[in-house]
């Protein structure tokens, strides 16, 4: 069974750094893209960017370019999303999702809730 | 890249049909047959219900169907059931390998 398991909820202060993870199970990690999707409280889904696990080719949404970094560690079949300096406005649920084919996010992680507050 | 446009809410009675529209541009929905739809219940992760405009993943009831005309994609749900009450999001592949989501539609089953 294909599964994505995300790291747990985090509470951070503005200006702190953070790296969250998404571990893949049940398929060949290096043959698929992994995407990160933000959902702010009470709001819709926003595509942040995607990374091809085979060669780390990464595409970012213009809205998130320069704000976050997406990476993979092929040795542990894990994708990461990181911030160097969090803002209160980064408070949201973050989902990773596997891309099957060109446009379908076919498997989703359970989500990681990030709360940024002073 | 702007979000795709969906109605904020739709509603229907059990057994009825509803259609949710998703309007994009000639750079996303109109350019590619890579529109997908997701169902999200409160507090849960989204679930893929339609991909490549009209294909259903294994396990998704055939009450869910998708189509596209020009820059607008549509999700039709027939034979509404209480469990269909959820938020629905469309998504499209777009130029420069960008992906874009719609703003979401809340479906209420009356």
Coordinates of N, CA and C in Angstrom, one line a residue:
Chain A
X1 N 0.8 -1.2 0.0 CA 0.0 0.0 0.0 C 0.9 1.2 0.0
X2 N 0.6 2.2 -0.9 CA 1.3 3.4 -1.0 C 0.9 4.3 0.2
X3 N 1.8 4.8 0.9 CA 1.5 5.7 2.1 C 2.6 6.8 2.1
X4 N 2.1 8.0 2.6 CA 3.0 9.1 2.9 C 2.7 9.4 4.4
X5 N 3.8 9.4 5.2 CA 3.6 9.6 6.6 C 4.4 10.9 7.0
X6 N 3.8 11.9 7.5 CA 4.4 13.2 7.7 C 4.8 13.3 9.2
X7 N 5.7 14.2 9.4 CA 6.2 14.5 10.8 C 5.1 15.2 11.6
X8 N 5.3 15.3 12.9 CA 4.2 15.8 13.8 C 4.1 17.3 13.8
X9 N 3.0 17.7 14.5 CA 2.7 19.1 14.6 C 3.9 19.9 15.3
X10 N 4.0 21.1 14.9 CA 5.1 22.0 15.5 C 4.5 23.3 15.9
X11 N 5.0 23.8 17.0 CA 4.7 25.2 17.5 C 6.0 25.9 17.5
X12 N 6.1 27.0 16.8 CA 7.4 27.8 16.7 C 7.1 29.2 16.9
X13 N 8.2 30.0 17.1 CA 8.2 31.4 17.2 C 8.6 32.1 15.9
X14 N 8.1 33.3 15.7 CA 8.5 34.0 14.5 C 10.1 34.1 14.4
X15 N 10.6 33.9 13.2 CA 12.1 34.0 13.1 C 12.8 32.7 13.2
X16 N 12.1 31.7 13.8 CA 12.8 30.4 13.9 C 12.8 29.6 12.6
X17 N 13.7 28.6 12.5 CA 13.7 27.8 11.3 C 13.0 26.5 11.6
X18 N 12.7 25.8 10.5 CA 11.9 24.5 10.7 C 12.1 23.7 9.4
X19 N 12.1 22.4 9.6 CA 12.2 21.4 8.5 C 11.2 20.3 8.8
X20 N 10.2 20.1 8.0 CA 9.2 19.0 8.2 C 9.4 17.9 7.2
X21 N 9.0 16.7 7.4 CA 9.3 15.6 6.6 C 8.1 14.8 6.1
X22 N 8.2 14.1 5.1 CA 7.2 13.2 4.5 C 7.9 12.0 4.0
X23 N 7.6 10.9 4.7 CA 8.3 9.6 4.4 C 7.4 8.7 3.5
X24 N 7.9 8.2 2.5 CA 7.2 7.4 1.5 C 7.3 5.9 1.7
X25 N 6.2 5.2 1.6 CA 6.2 3.7 1.7 C 5.4 3.1 0.6
X26 N 5.8 1.9 0.2 CA 5.0 1.1 -0.7 C 5.1 1.3 -2.2
X27 N 6.1 2.1 -2.6 CA 6.4 2.3 -4.1 C 7.9 2.7 -4.2
X28 N 8.3 2.7 -5.5 CA 9.7 3.1 -5.8 C 9.8 4.7 -5.7
X29 N 10.4 5.1 -4.6 CA 10.4 6.6 -4.3 C 10.9 7.4 -5.4
X30 N 12.0 6.9 -6.1 CA 12.7 7.8 -7.1 C 11.9 7.9 -8.5
X31 N 10.8 7.3 -8.6 CA 10.1 7.4 -9.9 C 8.9 8.4 -9.9
X32 N 8.7 9.1 -8.8 CA 7.6 10.0 -8.7 C 8.0 11.4 -8.2
X33 N 7.2 12.4 -8.6 CA 7.2 13.7 -8.0 C 6.5 13.7 -6.7
X34 N 7.0 14.5 -5.7 CA 6.3 14.8 -4.5 C 6.0 16.3 -4.4
X35 N 4.8 16.6 -4.1 CA 4.4 18.0 -4.0 C 4.1 18.4 -2.5
X36 N 4.2 19.7 -2.2 CA 3.8 20.2 -0.9 C 2.6 21.2 -1.2
X37 N 1.6 21.1 -0.3 CA 0.4 21.9 -0.4 C 0.1 22.5 0.9
X38 N -0.2 23.8 0.9 CA -0.5 24.6 2.1 C -2.0 24.7 2.2
X39 N -2.6 24.6 3.4 CA -4.0 25.0 3.7 C -4.0 25.8 4.9
X40 N -4.2 27.1 4.8 CA -4.3 28.0 5.9 C -5.7 27.8 6.6
X41 N -5.8 28.1 7.9 CA -7.0 27.8 8.6 C -8.3 28.3 7.9
X42 N -9.2 27.4 7.6 CA -10.5 27.8 7.0 C -10.4 28.1 5.5
X43 N -9.2 27.9 4.9 CA -9.0 28.3 3.5 C -8.8 27.1 2.6
X44 N -8.5 27.4 1.4 CA -8.4 26.3 0.3 C -6.9 25.8 0.2
X45 N -6.8 24.9 -0.8 CA -5.5 24.3 -1.0 C -4.6 25.2 -1.9
X46 N -3.3 25.3 -1.6 CA -2.4 26.0 -2.4 C -1.2 25.2 -2.8
X47 N -0.9 25.0 -4.0 CA 0.3 24.3 -4.4 C 1.5 25.1 -4.2
X48 N 2.5 24.6 -3.4 CA 3.7 25.3 -3.0 C 4.8 25.0 -4.0
X49 N 4.9 23.7 -4.4 CA 6.0 23.3 -5.3 C 6.1 21.8 -5.3
X50 N 6.9 21.3 -6.2 CA 7.0 19.8 -6.4 C 8.5 19.5 -6.7
X51 N 8.9 18.3 -6.3 CA 10.2 17.8 -6.5 C 10.2 16.4 -7.1
X52 N 11.1 16.2 -8.1 CA 11.2 14.9 -8.6 C 12.2 14.1 -7.8
X53 N 11.7 13.0 -7.2 CA 12.6 12.3 -6.2 C 13.8 11.7 -6.9
X54 N 13.7 11.4 -8.2 CA 14.8 10.8 -8.9 C 16.1 11.6 -9.0
X55 N 15.9 12.9 -9.3 CA 17.0 13.8 -9.6 C 17.0 15.1 -8.9
X56 N 16.0 15.3 -8.0 CA 15.8 16.6 -7.2 C 15.4 17.8 -8.1
X57 N 15.0 17.6 -9.3 CA 14.4 18.7 -10.1 C 13.2 19.2 -9.4
X58 N 13.3 20.6 -9.1 CA 12.3 21.2 -8.2 C 11.6 22.4 -9.0
X59 N 10.3 22.4 -8.8 CA 9.5 23.6 -9.3 C 8.8 24.2 -8.2
X60 N 8.8 25.5 -8.1 CA 8.1 26.3 -7.1 C 7.0 27.1 -7.6
X61 N 5.9 27.3 -6.9 CA 4.9 28.3 -7.2 C 5.6 29.6 -7.0
X62 N 5.3 30.6 -7.9 CA 5.9 31.9 -7.7 C 5.6 32.5 -6.3
X63 N 4.4 32.1 -5.8 CA 4.0 32.6 -4.4 C 4.9 32.2 -3.3
X64 N 5.6 31.0 -3.6 CA 6.4 30.4 -2.5 C 7.9 30.4 -2.8
X65 N 8.3 30.8 -4.1 CA 9.7 30.8 -4.5 C 10.5 31.7 -3.6
X66 N 11.6 31.2 -3.0 CA 12.4 32.0 -2.1 C 11.9 32.0 -0.7
X67 N 10.7 31.5 -0.4 CA 10.2 31.5 0.9 C 10.4 30.2 1.6
X68 N 10.5 29.1 0.9 CA 10.7 27.8 1.4 C 11.6 27.0 0.5
X69 N 12.2 25.9 1.0 CA 13.0 25.0 0.2 C 12.5 23.6 0.3
X70 N 12.3 23.0 -0.9 CA 11.9 21.6 -0.9 C 13.1 20.7 -1.3
X71 N 13.2 19.6 -0.6 CA 14.4 18.7 -0.9 C 13.9 17.3 -0.7
X72 N 14.8 16.3 -1.1 CA 14.6 14.9 -0.8 C 15.8 14.3 -0.3
X73 N 15.6 13.2 0.5 CA 16.7 12.4 0.9 C 16.4 11.0 0.4
X74 N 17.0 10.6 -0.7 CA 16.7 9.3 -1.3 C 17.0 8.1 -0.5
X75 N 18.0 8.3 0.4 CA 18.5 7.1 1.2 C 17.4 6.7 2.2
X76 N 16.5 7.6 2.6 CA 15.4 7.3 3.5 C 14.0 7.5 2.9
X77 N 13.9 7.7 1.6 CA 12.6 7.9 0.9 C 11.8 9.0 1.5
X78 N 12.4 10.1 1.7 CA 11.8 11.2 2.5 C 11.9 12.5 1.7
X79 N 10.8 13.2 1.7 CA 10.8 14.6 1.2 C 10.8 15.6 2.3
X80 N 11.3 16.8 2.2 CA 11.4 17.8 3.2 C 10.9 19.1 2.7
X81 N 10.3 19.9 3.6 CA 9.9 21.3 3.4 C 10.5 22.1 4.5
X82 N 11.3 23.1 4.2 CA 11.9 23.9 5.2 C 11.8 25.4 5.1
X83 N 11.9 26.0 6.2 CA 11.8 27.5 6.3 C 13.1 27.9 7.1
X84 N 13.7 29.0 6.7 CA 14.8 29.6 7.5 C 14.3 30.6 8.5
X85 N 13.2 31.3 8.3 CA 12.7 32.3 9.2 C 11.2 32.3 9.1
X86 N 10.6 31.7 10.0 CA 9.1 31.5 10.0 C 8.4 32.9 10.3
X87 N 7.2 33.0 9.7 CA 6.4 34.2 10.0 C 5.0 33.7 10.6
X88 N 4.4 34.6 11.3 CA 3.0 34.2 11.8 C 2.1 33.7 10.7
X89 N 2.3 34.3 9.5 CA 1.4 34.0 8.4 C 1.7 32.6 7.8
X90 N 2.8 31.9 8.3 CA 3.1 30.6 7.9 C 2.2 29.5 8.6
X91 N 1.4 30.0 9.6 CA 0.6 29.1 10.4 C -0.4 28.5 9.4
X92 N -0.4 27.1 9.3 CA -1.2 26.4 8.4 C -1.0 24.9 8.5
X93 N -1.9 24.2 7.9 CA -1.7 22.7 7.7 C -0.9 22.5 6.4
X94 N 0.1 21.7 6.4 CA 0.9 21.4 5.2 C 0.8 20.0 4.9
X95 N 0.4 19.7 3.7 CA 0.3 18.3 3.2 C 1.4 18.0 2.1
X96 N 1.9 16.8 2.2 CA 2.7 16.3 1.0 C 1.8 15.4 0.2
X97 N 2.0 15.3 -1.0 CA 1.2 14.5 -1.9 C 2.1 13.9 -3.0
X98 N 1.8 12.7 -3.4 CA 2.5 12.1 -4.5 C 1.8 12.4 -5.8
X99 N 2.6 12.8 -6.8 CA 2.0 13.0 -8.2 C 2.1 11.8 -9.0
X100 N 1.0 11.3 -9.5 CA 0.9 10.2 -10.4 C 0.7 10.7 -11.8
X101 N 1.5 10.4 -12.7 CA 1.4 11.0 -14.0 C 1.7 12.5 -14.0
X102 N 1.0 13.3 -14.8 CA 1.4 14.7 -14.9 C 0.7 15.6 -13.8
X103 N -0.6 15.3 -13.5 CA -1.3 16.2 -12.7 C -2.1 15.7 -11.6
X104 N -2.1 14.5 -11.3 CA -2.9 13.9 -10.2 C -2.2 13.7 -8.9
X105 N -2.6 14.3 -7.9 CA -2.1 14.1 -6.5 C -2.8 12.8 -6.0
X106 N -2.2 11.6 -6.2 CA -3.0 10.4 -5.9 C -3.0 9.9 -4.5
X107 N -1.9 10.3 -3.8 CA -1.8 9.8 -2.4 C -1.3 11.0 -1.6
X108 N -2.0 11.2 -0.4 CA -1.7 12.4 0.4 C -1.2 11.9 1.8
X109 N -0.3 12.7 2.4 CA 0.1 12.5 3.8 C -1.1 13.0 4.7
X110 N -0.9 12.7 6.0 CA -2.0 13.1 6.9 C -2.0 14.6 7.3
X111 N -0.9 15.3 6.9 CA -0.8 16.7 7.2 C 0.0 17.0 8.4
X112 N 0.7 18.1 8.4 CA 1.5 18.6 9.5 C 1.0 20.0 9.8
X113 N 0.5 20.2 11.0 CA 0.1 21.5 11.4 C 1.2 22.3 12.0
X114 N 1.5 23.5 11.4 CA 2.5 24.4 11.9 C 1.8 25.6 12.5
X115 N 2.1 25.9 13.7 CA 1.6 27.1 14.4 C 2.8 28.0 14.7
X116 N 2.8 29.2 14.2 CA 3.8 30.2 14.5 C 3.2 31.3 15.3
X117 N 3.7 31.5 16.5 CA 3.1 32.5 17.4 C 4.2 33.0 18.4
X118 N 4.1 34.3 18.7 CA 5.1 34.8 19.7 C 4.5 34.6 21.1
Chain B
X1 N 0.4 33.0 -11.2 CA -0.7 32.1 -11.6 C -1.8 32.2 -10.7
X2 N -3.0 32.6 -11.2 CA -4.2 32.8 -10.3 C -4.9 31.4 -10.1
X3 N -5.6 31.4 -8.9 CA -6.3 30.2 -8.6 C -7.5 30.0 -9.6
X4 N -7.8 28.8 -9.8 CA -9.0 28.5 -10.7 C -10.3 28.9 -9.9
X5 N -11.3 29.3 -10.7 CA -12.5 29.8 -10.1 C -13.6 28.7 -9.9
X6 N -14.0 28.5 -8.7 CA -15.1 27.6 -8.4 C -16.2 28.4 -7.6
X7 N -17.4 27.9 -7.7 CA -18.5 28.5 -6.8 C -18.1 28.2 -5.4
X8 N -18.5 29.1 -4.5 CA -18.1 28.9 -3.1 C -18.9 27.8 -2.5
X9 N -20.2 27.6 -3.0 CA -21.0 26.6 -2.4 C -22.1 26.1 -3.4
X10 N -22.4 24.9 -3.2 CA -23.5 24.3 -4.0 C -24.3 23.4 -3.0
X11 N -25.5 23.1 -3.3 CA -26.3 22.2 -2.5 C -27.3 21.4 -3.3
X12 N -27.7 20.3 -2.7 CA -28.7 19.4 -3.4 C -29.3 18.4 -2.4
X13 N -30.4 17.9 -2.7 CA -31.1 16.9 -1.8 C -30.6 15.5 -2.1
X14 N -30.7 14.6 -1.2 CA -30.3 13.2 -1.5 C -31.0 12.7 -2.7
X15 N -30.2 12.0 -3.6 CA -30.7 11.4 -4.8 C -30.6 12.4 -6.0
X16 N -30.4 13.6 -5.7 CA -30.3 14.6 -6.8 C -28.9 14.6 -7.4
X17 N -28.7 15.4 -8.4 CA -27.4 15.6 -9.0 C -26.9 17.1 -8.8
X18 N -25.6 17.3 -8.7 CA -25.1 18.6 -8.7 C -23.9 18.7 -9.6
X19 N -23.6 19.9 -10.1 CA -22.4 20.1 -10.9 C -21.6 21.2 -10.3
X20 N -20.3 21.0 -10.2 CA -19.4 22.0 -9.7 C -18.5 22.4 -10.9
X21 N -18.4 23.7 -11.2 CA -17.6 24.2 -12.3 C -16.2 24.7 -11.8
X22 N -15.3 24.7 -12.7 CA -13.9 25.1 -12.4 C -13.4 25.8 -13.6
X23 N -13.3 27.1 -13.5 CA -12.9 27.9 -14.7 C -11.5 28.4 -14.6
X24 N -10.7 28.1 -15.6 CA -9.3 28.6 -15.6 C -9.1 29.4 -16.9
X25 N -7.9 29.2 -17.5 CA -7.5 30.0 -18.6 C -6.9 29.1 -19.7
X26 N -6.5 29.7 -20.8 CA -5.9 29.0 -21.9 C -4.4 28.5 -21.5
X27 N -4.0 28.9 -20.3 CA -2.6 28.5 -19.9 C -2.7 27.3 -18.9
X28 N -3.9 26.9 -18.5 CA -4.0 25.8 -17.6 C -5.2 24.8 -18.0
X29 N -6.4 25.1 -17.6 CA -7.5 24.1 -17.9 C -7.7 24.0 -19.4
X30 N -7.6 25.1 -20.1 CA -7.9 25.1 -21.5 C -6.7 24.5 -22.4
X31 N -5.5 24.4 -21.8 CA -4.4 24.0 -22.5 C -4.1 22.5 -22.3
X32 N -4.5 21.9 -21.2 CA -4.1 20.6 -20.9 C -5.2 19.7 -20.4
X33 N -5.2 18.4 -20.7 CA -6.2 17.5 -20.2 C -5.7 16.9 -18.9
X34 N -5.3 17.7 -18.0 CA -4.7 17.2 -16.7 C -5.4 18.0 -15.6
X35 N -6.8 17.9 -15.6 CA -7.6 18.4 -14.5 C -7.9 17.3 -13.6
X36 N -7.8 17.6 -12.3 CA -8.1 16.6 -11.3 C -9.1 17.2 -10.3
X37 N -9.8 16.4 -9.5 CA -10.7 16.8 -8.5 C -10.4 16.1 -7.2
X38 N -10.6 16.8 -6.1 CA -10.4 16.3 -4.8 C -11.5 16.5 -3.8
X39 N -11.8 15.5 -3.0 CA -12.8 15.7 -2.0 C -12.1 15.8 -0.6
X40 N -12.6 16.7 0.2 CA -12.0 16.9 1.5 C -13.1 17.0 2.6
X41 N -13.1 16.0 3.5 CA -14.0 16.1 4.6 C -13.3 16.9 5.7
X42 N -14.1 17.5 6.6 CA -13.5 18.3 7.7 C -12.5 17.6 8.5
X43 N -11.3 18.2 8.7 CA -10.2 17.6 9.5 C -9.5 16.4 8.8
X44 N -9.8 16.2 7.5 CA -9.1 15.1 6.8 C -8.3 15.6 5.7
X45 N -7.4 14.7 5.2 CA -6.6 15.1 4.0 C -7.5 15.0 2.8
X46 N -7.2 15.7 1.7 CA -7.9 15.6 0.5 C -7.8 14.2 -0.1
X47 N -8.8 13.8 -0.9 CA -8.8 12.5 -1.6 C -9.0 12.7 -3.1
X48 N -8.2 12.1 -3.9 CA -8.4 12.2 -5.4 C -9.6 11.4 -5.8
X49 N -10.5 12.1 -6.6 CA -11.7 11.4 -7.0 C -11.8 11.4 -8.6
X50 N -11.2 12.4 -9.2 CA -11.1 12.4 -10.7 C -9.8 12.9 -11.1
X51 N -9.2 12.3 -12.2 CA -7.9 12.7 -12.7 C -8.0 12.7 -14.2
X52 N -7.1 13.4 -14.9 CA -7.0 13.5 -16.3 C -8.4 13.8 -16.9
X53 N -9.1 14.8 -16.3 CA -10.4 15.4 -16.7 C -11.6 14.5 -16.3
X54 N -11.5 13.2 -16.6 CA -12.7 12.3 -16.5 C -12.4 10.9 -16.0
X55 N -11.2 10.6 -15.6 CA -10.9 9.2 -15.1 C -11.1 9.1 -13.6
X56 N -11.6 8.0 -13.2 CA -11.9 7.7 -11.8 C -10.8 6.7 -11.2
X57 N -10.2 7.1 -10.1 CA -9.3 6.1 -9.5 C -10.2 4.9 -9.0
X58 N -9.5 3.8 -8.8 CA -10.1 2.6 -8.3 C -10.8 2.9 -7.0
X59 N -12.0 2.4 -6.8 CA -12.7 2.6 -5.5 C -13.6 3.8 -5.5
X60 N -13.5 4.7 -6.4 CA -14.4 5.9 -6.4 C -15.7 5.6 -7.2
X61 N -16.8 5.8 -6.6 CA -18.1 5.4 -7.2 C -18.3 6.1 -8.5
X62 N -19.0 5.4 -9.4 CA -19.3 6.0 -10.8 C -20.3 7.1 -10.7
X63 N -20.8 7.5 -9.5 CA -21.7 8.6 -9.3 C -20.9 9.9 -9.6
X64 N -19.5 9.8 -9.5 CA -18.7 11.0 -9.7 C -18.2 10.9 -11.1
X65 N -18.3 12.0 -11.9 CA -17.8 12.1 -13.2 C -17.3 13.5 -13.5
X66 N -16.4 13.5 -14.5 CA -15.7 14.8 -14.8 C -15.8 15.1 -16.3
X67 N -15.7 16.3 -16.7 CA -15.7 16.7 -18.1 C -15.0 18.1 -18.2
X68 N -14.8 18.5 -19.5 CA -14.1 19.8 -19.7 C -14.6 20.3 -21.0
X69 N -14.8 21.6 -21.1 CA -15.1 22.3 -22.3 C -14.4 23.7 -22.3
X70 N -13.5 23.8 -23.2 CA -12.7 25.0 -23.3 C -11.9 25.2 -22.0
X71 N -12.1 26.4 -21.4 CA -11.3 26.7 -20.1 C -12.1 26.3 -18.9
X72 N -13.2 25.6 -19.0 CA -14.0 25.2 -17.8 C -14.1 23.7 -17.7
X73 N -13.7 23.2 -16.5 CA -13.9 21.8 -16.2 C -15.1 21.7 -15.2
X74 N -15.7 20.5 -15.2 CA -16.9 20.3 -14.3 C -16.8 19.0 -13.7
X75 N -17.3 18.9 -12.4 CA -17.5 17.7 -11.7 C -19.0 17.5 -11.5
X76 N -19.5 16.4 -11.9 CA -20.9 16.0 -11.6 C -21.0 14.9 -10.6
X77 N -21.8 15.1 -9.6 CA -22.1 14.1 -8.6 C -23.6 13.8 -8.7
X78 N -23.9 12.5 -9.1 CA -25.3 12.1 -9.2 C -25.7 11.2 -8.0
X79 N -27.0 11.1 -7.8 CA -27.4 10.3 -6.7 C -26.8 10.7 -5.4
X80 N -26.9 12.0 -5.1 CA -26.3 12.5 -3.9 C -26.6 11.7 -2.6
X81 N -25.5 11.5 -1.8 CA -25.6 10.9 -0.6 C -25.1 11.8 0.5
X82 N -25.5 11.5 1.8 CA -25.1 12.3 2.9 C -23.6 12.4 3.0
X83 N -22.9 11.3 2.7 CA -21.4 11.2 2.8 C -20.7 12.1 1.8
X84 N -21.5 12.6 0.8 CA -20.8 13.4 -0.2 C -20.6 14.8 0.3
X85 N -21.3 15.2 1.4 CA -21.1 16.5 1.9 C -19.7 16.7 2.3
X86 N -19.0 17.7 1.7 CA -17.6 17.9 1.8 C -17.2 19.1 1.0
X87 N -15.9 19.5 1.1 CA -15.3 20.5 0.2 C -14.7 19.8 -1.0
X88 N -14.9 20.4 -2.2 CA -14.3 19.9 -3.4 C -13.4 20.9 -4.1
X89 N -12.3 20.4 -4.5 CA -11.3 21.3 -5.1 C -10.9 20.7 -6.5
X90 N -10.8 21.6 -7.5 CA -10.2 21.2 -8.8 C -8.7 21.6 -8.8
X91 N -8.0 21.0 -9.7 CA -6.6 21.4 -9.9 C -6.2 21.1 -11.3
X92 N -5.3 21.9 -11.8 CA -4.9 21.7 -13.2 C -3.4 21.9 -13.3
X93 N -2.8 21.1 -14.3 CA -1.4 21.3 -14.7 C -1.4 22.6 -15.5
X94 N -0.4 23.4 -15.5 CA -0.3 24.7 -16.2 C 1.1 24.9 -16.8
X95 N 1.2 25.9 -17.6 CA 2.4 26.2 -18.3 C 3.6 26.3 -17.3
X96 N 4.8 26.0 -17.7 CA 6.0 26.0 -16.9 C 5.9 25.0 -15.7
X97 N 5.2 23.9 -15.9 CA 5.1 22.9 -14.9 C 4.5 23.3 -13.6
X98 N 3.7 24.4 -13.6 CA 3.0 24.9 -12.4 C 1.8 24.1 -12.2
X99 N 1.4 23.9 -11.0 CA 0.1 23.3 -10.7 C -0.7 24.4 -10.0
X100 N -2.0 24.4 -10.2 CA -2.9 25.4 -9.6 C -4.2 24.7 -9.1
X101 N -4.7 25.2 -8.0 CA -5.9 24.7 -7.4 C -7.0 25.7 -7.6
X102 N -8.2 25.2 -7.5 CA -9.4 26.1 -7.4 C -9.6 26.5 -5.9
X103 N -10.4 27.5 -5.7 CA -10.6 28.0 -4.4 C -11.5 27.1 -3.5
X104 N -12.1 26.1 -4.1 CA -12.9 25.1 -3.3 C -14.3 25.4 -3.3
X105 N -15.1 24.4 -3.3 CA -16.6 24.5 -3.2 C -17.1 23.6 -2.1
X106 N -18.0 24.2 -1.3 CA -18.6 23.5 -0.2 C -19.9 22.9 -0.7
X107 N -20.0 21.6 -0.6 CA -21.2 20.9 -1.0 C -22.0 20.5 0.2
X108 N -23.3 21.0 0.2 CA -24.2 20.7 1.3 C -25.3 19.8 0.8
X109 N -25.5 18.7 1.5 CA -26.6 17.8 1.1 C -27.7 18.1 2.1
X110 N -28.8 18.6 1.5 CA -29.9 19.1 2.3 C -30.7 18.0 3.0

